[in-house]
Amino acid sequence: MRHVTVLGATGSIGLNTLDVIGRHPDRFDVFALTACRQVDSMLSLCQRFRPRYAVMAEPSAALELAERLPEEAGVEVLAGTEGLEAVASSPDCDTVMAAIVGAAGLAPTLAAVRSGKRVLLANKEALVMSGRLFMDAVAESGAELLPIDSEHNAIFQCLPPGQSRDLPGAGVRRILLTASGGPFRETSAEALQQVTPDQACAHPNWSMGQKISVDSATLMNKGLELIEACWLFDTRPDQVEVHVHPESIIHSMVEYVDGSVLAQLGSPDMRTPIANGLAWPERIDAGVDSLNLFDIGRFHFERPDLERFPCLRLASEAFRLGGTAPAVLNAANEEAVAAFLRGELGFTGIPAVIESVMASIATVPADEFPVIFEKDRESRARSAEQIRHHAVSVSGLG
Ligand code: NDP
């Protein structure tokens, strides 16, 4: 029996994780659930899964949850980052799904890593921000880090067991990282200036949270995934080639030196990689239908267009710069995407803000976590200025 903490339980990945867990009560028991402020959703999850702890990152939401939860539910409510870290590192849990969105997930995910848990990593931003320090913490604690991002989970499945960080030893020539291309794959550069948050969040193949949906539309998601792949599989960016594959059926591929290319295929449903991580190395039913290749018929591939989608280029540059540059990129992206979703910044303003923030902040070695958190703060402050500047330019007053 695995005792699971789900960080970000009310989100898209969190709910898919609980769907898989709910199918296997003999294998998984929910130790803790966490969210930020969605009390209604957390209340119903607590009533269904009866965790030992429920954590709300927002203290006022924790108070409301504690008031509304009936005592007989037997759920203890905790609040804030300390609560998140406590349930991620408790000796009574052995498996942590890291599915908080954005930089807010770093501290609790790290708490799970440092306590040597099986960590199912969906929260790619945590790894992008802190790369080497994060992977060093995994090595020191002996945590079992399993990728949940569908592409990285596919690569993991295509590599020989135990050799996911020894690609030369495994005879790997390169990784083919697939990308759907997002909802604006065929939209002209001019039309991109007018796209709305609703259009950006309407992903053609996947149903996901708002932030990753916008990241998929700008291709920043692929940029973050490129960095994630380099850290997870201890490889260089020039060994990872992005292939736009609009059908989202091949989730990524690994090419070996003998010319063999192994691919992992499946319907675009996150329950597949989640079930793979939860039960690894066994296979369990994820509730996912069989793949019908007759209906799909054809697969297509194209190169990403870095002119219309500069975010992928910006992420590669941040990784090449190293040190704190990826943390600066990540924070600027989070702020720019939030401003776009609030209607304060145009879609093409997202890469413009990130590029100017990156140019204005010096890159220093990322050799301790406080340095990374400081650069994250600096990047957010600089982004707020840039977002104001771009909003004024767009309204014609600047
Ligand atoms: P959602 O926006 O759907 O859910 C985010 C979750 O994080 C919610 O439970 C939310 O709580 C919680 N949360 C938000 N802010 C905070 C905070 N400051 N402190 C603590 N908890 C917080 O996101 P997704 O499920 O789409 O994505 C989660 C992560 O997984 C992201 O890093 C994403 O890149 C990655 N991922 C997602 C995929 C997908 O298919 N969705 C695919 C691959 C990776 P509340 O509901 O209360 O706000």
XYZ file of C-alpha atoms and ligand atoms in Angstrom:
446
model
C 0.000 0.000 0.000
C 1.370 3.419 -0.978
C 0.473 6.426 1.183
C 0.136 9.382 -1.147
C 0.233 13.152 -0.691
C -1.251 15.054 -3.627
C 0.152 18.600 -3.815
C -2.230 20.630 -6.000
C -5.129 18.184 -5.549
C -7.811 20.545 -6.921
C -5.963 21.130 -10.211
C -6.081 19.257 -13.478
C -3.206 16.892 -12.589
C -4.396 16.549 -8.990
C -7.895 15.476 -10.027
C -6.531 13.031 -12.626
C -4.261 11.575 -9.945
C -7.206 11.087 -7.607
C -9.173 9.477 -10.430
C -6.418 6.848 -10.847
C -6.038 6.404 -7.074
C -9.818 5.965 -6.728
C -9.664 2.993 -9.125
C -7.170 1.156 -6.883
C -8.184 1.414 -3.209
C -6.207 -1.797 -2.561
C -2.946 -0.113 -3.662
C -3.186 3.550 -2.681
C -4.299 5.417 0.377
C -4.562 9.243 0.393
C -2.449 10.638 3.229
C -2.851 14.359 2.435
C -4.430 16.693 -0.105
C -3.373 20.288 -0.715
C -4.756 23.297 -2.605
C -4.485 27.075 -2.506
C -7.937 28.667 -2.177
C -10.634 26.449 -3.795
C -12.472 25.458 -0.602
C -15.575 23.926 -2.242
C -13.514 21.576 -4.365
C -11.257 20.627 -1.439
C -14.264 19.972 0.771
C -15.744 17.460 -1.634
C -12.344 15.768 -2.163
C -11.931 15.432 1.617
C -15.377 13.891 1.937
C -14.614 11.382 -0.793
C -10.980 10.460 -0.003
C -10.829 11.043 3.777
C -7.158 12.112 3.925
C -5.434 12.469 7.285
C -4.523 16.092 6.407
C -5.900 18.815 4.126
C -3.684 21.840 3.534
C -4.760 25.199 2.104
C -1.820 27.424 1.156
C -4.024 30.464 1.718
C -4.619 30.812 5.514
C -8.143 32.299 5.182
C -9.139 29.335 2.976
C -7.747 26.955 5.616
C -9.926 28.610 8.280
C -13.011 28.314 6.085
C -12.281 24.662 5.287
C -11.786 23.818 8.979
C -15.161 25.430 9.801
C -17.025 23.610 7.045
C -15.490 20.132 7.443
C -17.598 17.958 9.747
C -15.598 16.672 12.714
C -16.497 13.051 11.923
C -14.581 13.345 8.622
C -11.431 13.052 10.770
C -9.398 15.419 8.574
C -6.891 17.795 10.185
C -6.579 21.139 8.363
C -3.197 22.867 8.036
C -2.242 26.175 6.395
C 0.542 27.881 4.475
C 3.899 26.755 3.150
C 4.751 25.078 6.484
C 1.643 22.910 6.127
C 2.549 21.996 2.548
C 6.099 21.078 3.530
C 4.914 19.097 6.569
C 2.638 16.798 4.548
C 5.200 16.455 1.733
C 7.898 15.285 4.143
C 5.898 13.342 6.756
C 7.326 9.903 7.590
C 3.768 8.552 7.244
C 3.693 9.192 3.497
C 5.952 7.543 0.909
C 4.723 9.015 -2.395
C 4.212 12.659 -3.329
C 2.505 13.924 -6.478
C 4.086 17.351 -7.106
C 1.301 19.107 -9.028
C 1.225 22.667 -7.699
C 1.497 25.107 -10.589
C 4.542 27.375 -10.835
C 7.296 28.459 -8.474
C 4.976 28.038 -5.464
C 5.579 24.292 -5.837
C 9.335 24.402 -5.350
C 9.520 24.447 -1.522
C 7.054 21.577 -0.898
C 8.452 19.488 -3.782
C 11.928 19.981 -2.390
C 10.697 18.968 1.077
C 9.478 15.691 -0.464
C 12.765 15.191 -2.314
C 14.871 15.855 0.788
C 12.828 13.291 2.730
C 13.612 10.624 0.133
C 10.075 10.066 -1.154
C 8.920 8.699 -4.473
C 8.300 12.081 -6.117
C 6.037 12.196 -9.166
C 7.098 15.406 -10.864
C 4.458 17.339 -12.788
C 5.545 20.750 -11.432
C 8.255 21.319 -14.070
C 8.767 24.945 -12.953
C 10.395 23.694 -9.708
C 13.059 21.807 -11.660
C 13.528 24.576 -14.252
C 14.176 27.134 -11.498
C 16.637 25.154 -9.469
C 18.064 22.530 -11.914
C 21.367 21.355 -10.504
C 20.502 22.001 -6.842
C 17.256 20.045 -7.259
C 18.992 17.084 -8.908
C 21.770 17.169 -6.265
C 19.090 16.987 -3.562
C 17.571 13.944 -5.318
C 20.976 12.231 -5.422
C 21.751 13.041 -1.766
C 18.440 11.837 -0.312
C 17.963 8.844 -2.614
C 14.493 10.124 -3.576
C 12.889 8.300 -6.500
C 12.097 11.013 -9.056
C 9.623 9.901 -11.743
C 8.541 12.217 -14.584
C 4.822 12.859 -15.063
C 4.957 15.361 -17.920
C 3.707 13.129 -20.755
C 6.804 13.741 -22.919
C 9.300 13.011 -20.155
C 7.330 10.030 -18.996
C 7.411 8.765 -22.602
C 11.199 9.237 -22.793
C 11.576 7.491 -19.424
C 9.534 4.549 -20.751
C 11.689 4.369 -23.929
C 14.982 4.208 -21.982
C 16.421 1.004 -20.480
C 15.427 0.657 -16.794
C 18.039 2.189 -14.491
C 19.773 4.115 -17.297
C 17.683 7.254 -17.522
C 20.657 9.381 -16.453
C 23.286 7.541 -18.484
C 22.317 8.182 -22.094
C 25.808 7.532 -23.566
C 25.964 4.224 -21.666
C 22.506 3.319 -22.940
C 23.560 4.003 -26.548
C 21.215 6.959 -27.020
C 21.949 9.310 -29.913
C 19.210 11.894 -29.288
C 15.794 12.588 -27.819
C 12.896 13.603 -30.055
C 10.666 15.781 -27.865
C 7.206 16.103 -29.380
C 4.982 19.190 -29.156
C 1.374 19.649 -30.222
C 2.110 23.161 -31.520
C -0.825 24.506 -29.472
C -3.985 26.236 -30.664
C -2.115 28.869 -32.769
C 0.124 26.559 -34.794
C -1.307 27.921 -38.019
C -2.091 31.476 -36.863
C -0.209 34.292 -38.623
C 2.188 36.518 -36.669
C -0.165 39.441 -37.205
C -3.250 37.600 -35.959
C -1.338 36.425 -32.855
C -1.424 39.998 -31.566
C -5.212 39.818 -31.206
C -5.737 36.369 -29.657
C -7.704 36.217 -26.400
C -7.151 34.227 -23.166
C -10.152 32.019 -24.006
C -8.652 31.123 -27.392
C -5.244 30.482 -25.811
C -6.741 28.172 -23.174
C -8.680 26.106 -25.733
C -5.977 23.521 -26.381
C -6.777 21.276 -29.361
C -5.813 17.971 -27.665
C -5.298 18.335 -23.904
C -7.499 19.636 -21.093
C -5.177 21.407 -18.615
C -4.898 24.265 -16.119
C -4.857 27.824 -17.480
C -1.165 28.563 -16.993
C 0.146 25.487 -18.827
C -2.490 26.010 -21.540
C -1.092 29.488 -22.261
C 2.453 28.091 -22.043
C 1.483 25.518 -24.679
C 0.106 28.272 -26.894
C 3.327 30.357 -26.678
C 5.569 27.224 -26.862
C 7.110 28.282 -23.529
C 5.853 24.933 -22.281
C 8.176 23.219 -24.767
C 11.006 25.509 -23.672
C 10.449 24.585 -20.016
C 10.268 20.926 -21.072
C 13.545 21.189 -22.973
C 15.230 22.394 -19.780
C 13.384 19.734 -17.764
C 14.606 16.999 -20.145
C 18.223 18.160 -19.861
C 18.125 17.925 -16.062
C 16.093 14.716 -15.790
C 18.115 12.774 -18.358
C 21.482 14.496 -17.769
C 21.804 15.561 -21.381
C 22.585 18.633 -23.497
C 20.001 20.733 -25.372
C 21.646 19.920 -28.721
C 20.746 16.257 -28.107
C 17.063 17.122 -27.735
C 15.177 18.025 -30.894
C 11.649 19.422 -30.743
C 9.233 17.891 -33.269
C 5.818 19.485 -33.649
C 3.342 16.595 -33.920
C -0.188 18.047 -33.979
C -1.987 14.747 -33.244
C -0.346 14.438 -29.750
C -0.358 10.642 -29.969
C 3.400 10.049 -29.954
C 4.414 11.548 -26.610
C 8.170 11.556 -27.432
C 10.873 9.298 -28.862
C 14.412 8.113 -28.172
C 16.864 7.440 -31.008
C 19.685 4.953 -30.408
C 23.108 4.782 -32.103
C 22.038 1.769 -34.179
C 19.298 3.865 -35.809
C 16.403 2.409 -33.795
C 13.829 4.965 -32.686
C 11.587 3.949 -29.764
C 8.360 5.870 -29.234
C 5.650 5.831 -26.589
C 2.125 6.302 -27.941
C -1.220 6.799 -26.284
C -4.356 8.893 -26.178
C -3.716 12.408 -24.868
C -4.829 11.592 -21.313
C -2.624 12.454 -18.318
C -3.922 9.440 -16.388
C -1.504 7.264 -18.418
C 1.745 8.877 -17.192
C 0.217 9.363 -13.715
C -0.643 5.653 -13.419
C 2.806 4.789 -14.755
C 4.452 6.862 -12.028
C 2.168 5.734 -9.206
C 2.589 2.013 -9.896
C 6.059 1.937 -11.493
C 7.523 -0.544 -12.380
C 4.142 -2.276 -12.537
C 1.284 -1.387 -14.891
C -2.212 -0.621 -13.630
C -5.510 0.317 -15.258
C -5.696 4.108 -15.676
C -9.238 4.275 -17.047
C -7.856 5.247 -20.472
C -9.519 3.862 -23.609
C -7.578 1.816 -26.172
C -5.837 3.811 -28.863
C -7.679 3.630 -32.181
C -5.025 4.189 -34.856
C -7.532 3.488 -37.648
C -9.485 6.585 -36.592
C -6.331 8.707 -36.284
C -5.058 7.573 -39.692
C -1.974 9.794 -40.134
C 0.817 11.364 -38.113
C 2.386 14.695 -39.082
C 5.649 16.348 -38.042
C 7.047 19.838 -38.546
C 9.776 22.065 -37.123
C 8.779 24.657 -34.499
C 8.564 28.231 -35.800
C 10.852 30.245 -33.523
C 9.957 33.525 -35.234
C 6.265 33.382 -34.337
C 6.946 31.597 -31.030
C 10.096 33.160 -29.527
C 9.497 31.655 -26.053
C 11.134 28.362 -27.069
C 14.263 30.268 -28.152
C 14.252 32.315 -24.911
C 14.124 29.150 -22.810
C 17.050 27.576 -24.734
C 19.031 30.774 -24.198
C 18.260 30.767 -20.473
C 19.478 27.180 -20.174
C 22.653 28.012 -22.141
C 23.304 31.008 -19.852
C 22.838 28.704 -16.855
C 22.999 29.862 -13.208
C 19.950 31.878 -12.222
C 18.819 32.623 -15.810
C 16.155 29.851 -15.952
C 14.679 31.061 -12.625
C 14.467 34.603 -14.034
C 12.862 33.292 -17.236
C 10.350 31.216 -15.277
C 9.270 34.045 -12.960
C 8.932 36.532 -15.846
C 6.843 33.987 -17.736
C 4.540 33.367 -14.747
C 3.968 37.106 -14.311
C 3.455 37.752 -18.040
C 1.014 34.829 -18.405
C -0.974 36.005 -15.355
C -1.159 39.527 -16.857
C -2.301 38.076 -20.199
C -5.036 36.066 -18.425
C -6.181 39.240 -16.598
C -6.417 41.047 -19.958
C -3.562 43.432 -19.104
C -1.066 42.214 -21.697
C -1.402 41.039 -25.295
C -0.344 37.516 -26.303
C 2.768 38.714 -28.151
C 3.612 40.862 -25.123
C 4.435 37.656 -23.186
C 7.784 36.954 -24.959
C 8.500 40.700 -25.171
C 8.236 41.068 -21.378
C 10.334 37.941 -20.749
C 13.062 39.041 -23.172
C 13.419 42.510 -21.652
C 13.401 41.143 -18.082
C 16.086 38.591 -18.965
C 18.220 41.305 -20.562
C 17.961 43.507 -17.470
C 18.923 40.995 -14.757
C 22.483 39.753 -14.315
C 22.930 35.968 -14.285
C 24.807 34.692 -11.231
C 25.706 31.125 -10.198
C 22.707 29.275 -8.733
C 24.683 27.624 -5.964
C 22.173 27.981 -3.145
C 18.380 28.191 -2.913
C 18.172 31.701 -1.343
C 19.942 33.094 -4.450
C 17.303 31.473 -6.665
C 14.412 32.829 -4.573
C 15.986 36.312 -4.616
C 16.275 36.254 -8.436
C 12.694 34.996 -8.657
C 11.569 38.066 -6.647
C 13.733 40.446 -8.697
C 12.357 39.023 -11.942
C 8.735 39.445 -10.750
C 9.338 43.080 -9.762
C 11.001 43.828 -13.118
C 8.187 42.007 -14.952
C 5.552 44.186 -13.261
C 7.334 47.294 -14.637
C 7.594 45.758 -18.100
C 3.953 44.658 -18.107
C 2.884 48.244 -17.256
C 5.136 49.544 -20.032
C 3.711 47.112 -22.618
C 0.117 47.735 -21.514
C 0.638 51.498 -22.007
C 2.252 50.932 -25.421
C -0.655 48.729 -26.497
C -3.258 51.302 -25.419
C -1.430 53.893 -27.533
C -0.643 56.214 -24.612
C 3.063 55.405 -24.378
P -3.998 23.787 -12.231
O -3.983 25.260 -12.358
O -5.126 23.026 -12.806
O -3.891 23.387 -10.664
C -2.928 23.973 -9.855
C -3.013 23.428 -8.441
O -2.032 24.126 -7.646
C -4.350 23.659 -7.759
O -4.604 22.630 -6.839
C -4.125 24.979 -7.006
O -4.988 25.159 -5.902
C -2.690 24.789 -6.559
N -2.009 26.062 -6.337
C -2.043 27.161 -7.128
N -1.289 28.152 -6.596
C -0.793 27.668 -5.440
C 0.031 28.229 -4.424
N 0.487 29.482 -4.484
N 0.355 27.446 -3.367
C -0.095 26.188 -3.278
N -0.903 25.607 -4.194
C -1.236 26.333 -5.275
O -2.609 23.282 -12.824
P -2.293 21.924 -13.623
O -2.827 20.757 -12.863
O -2.641 22.092 -15.044
O -0.693 21.900 -13.571
C 0.007 21.607 -12.379
C 1.482 21.403 -12.731
O 1.587 20.257 -13.569
C 2.096 22.567 -13.528
O 3.419 22.733 -13.123
C 2.023 22.095 -14.960
O 3.058 22.642 -15.755
C 2.244 20.587 -14.787
N 1.683 19.779 -15.852
C 0.332 19.822 -16.109
C -0.213 19.060 -17.130
C -1.692 19.048 -17.367
O -2.149 18.254 -18.198
N -2.477 19.848 -16.696
C 0.642 18.229 -18.006
C 2.031 18.228 -17.611
C 2.525 18.986 -16.590
P -6.406 25.967 -6.073
O -7.236 25.103 -6.975
O -6.957 26.071 -4.700
O -6.063 27.288 -6.701
